[in-house]
C-alpha atoms as one frame of an Amber mdcrd trajectory, in Angstrom:
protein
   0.000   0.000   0.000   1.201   3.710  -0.551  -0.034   7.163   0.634  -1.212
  10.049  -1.128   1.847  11.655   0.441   4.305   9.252  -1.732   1.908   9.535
  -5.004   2.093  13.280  -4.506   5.971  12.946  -4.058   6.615  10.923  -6.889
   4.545  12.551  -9.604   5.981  16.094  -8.452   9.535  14.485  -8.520   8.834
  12.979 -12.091   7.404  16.247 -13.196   3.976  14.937 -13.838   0.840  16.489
 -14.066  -2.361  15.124 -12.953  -3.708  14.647 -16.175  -0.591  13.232 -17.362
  -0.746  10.253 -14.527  -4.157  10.041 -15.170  -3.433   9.486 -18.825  -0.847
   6.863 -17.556  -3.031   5.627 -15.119  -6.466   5.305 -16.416  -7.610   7.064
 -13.063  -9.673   9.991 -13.449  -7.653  13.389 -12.675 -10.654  14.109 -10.163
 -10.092  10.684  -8.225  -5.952  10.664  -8.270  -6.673  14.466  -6.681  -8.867
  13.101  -3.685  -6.219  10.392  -3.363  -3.222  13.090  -3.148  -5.165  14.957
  -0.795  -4.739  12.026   1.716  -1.597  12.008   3.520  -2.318   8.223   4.846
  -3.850   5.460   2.674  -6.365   6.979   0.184  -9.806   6.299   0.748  -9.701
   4.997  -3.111 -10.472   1.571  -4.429  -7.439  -1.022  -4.692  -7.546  -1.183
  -8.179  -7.438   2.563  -8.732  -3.799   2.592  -5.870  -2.298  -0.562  -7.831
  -2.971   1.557 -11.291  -1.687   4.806 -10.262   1.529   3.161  -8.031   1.936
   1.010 -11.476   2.180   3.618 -13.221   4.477   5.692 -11.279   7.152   2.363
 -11.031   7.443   2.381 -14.691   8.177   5.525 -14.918  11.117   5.069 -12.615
   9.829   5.504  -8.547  10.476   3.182  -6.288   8.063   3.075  -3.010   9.990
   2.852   0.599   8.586   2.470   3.519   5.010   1.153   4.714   1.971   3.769
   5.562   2.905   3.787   9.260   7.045   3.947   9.124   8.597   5.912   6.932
   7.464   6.141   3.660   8.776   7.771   0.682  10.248   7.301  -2.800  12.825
   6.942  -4.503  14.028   7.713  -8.172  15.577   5.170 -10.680  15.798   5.326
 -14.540  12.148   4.434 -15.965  11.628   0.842 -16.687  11.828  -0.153 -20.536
């Protein structure tokens, strides 16, 4: 599981807009917002958190950490 916190991280440390992960994604702009809103676990559907942290590990983040010690990212060359 991931936090908004890390999906807010990651897209702003990939340059990303919404749109764009939402493009990436195939979750709405409006739902990946109320997810980044959420510092903890987003109140989102599974499948909507495994699309949008799929997304953002091929395009090079790695997710560190659990949702209650220490999570974060980190940045690797996107995945081919």
């Amino acid at each position: 599981m991931i936090t908004g916190a890390q999906i807010r991280s990651a897209r702003h440390a990939l340059k990303v807009t919404v749109e764009s992960l939402s493009q990436l994604s195939s979750v709405s702009a409006r739902t990946i917002k109320r997810m980044e809103a959420e510092d903890g676990i987003p109140s989102s559907t599974n499948a909507n958190i495994s699309a949008v942290k799929s997304a953002l590990e091929a395009a090079g983040i790695e997710f560190i950490g659990t949702p209650d010690d220490g999570p974060g990212i980190r940045i690797h060359p996107p995945k081919r």
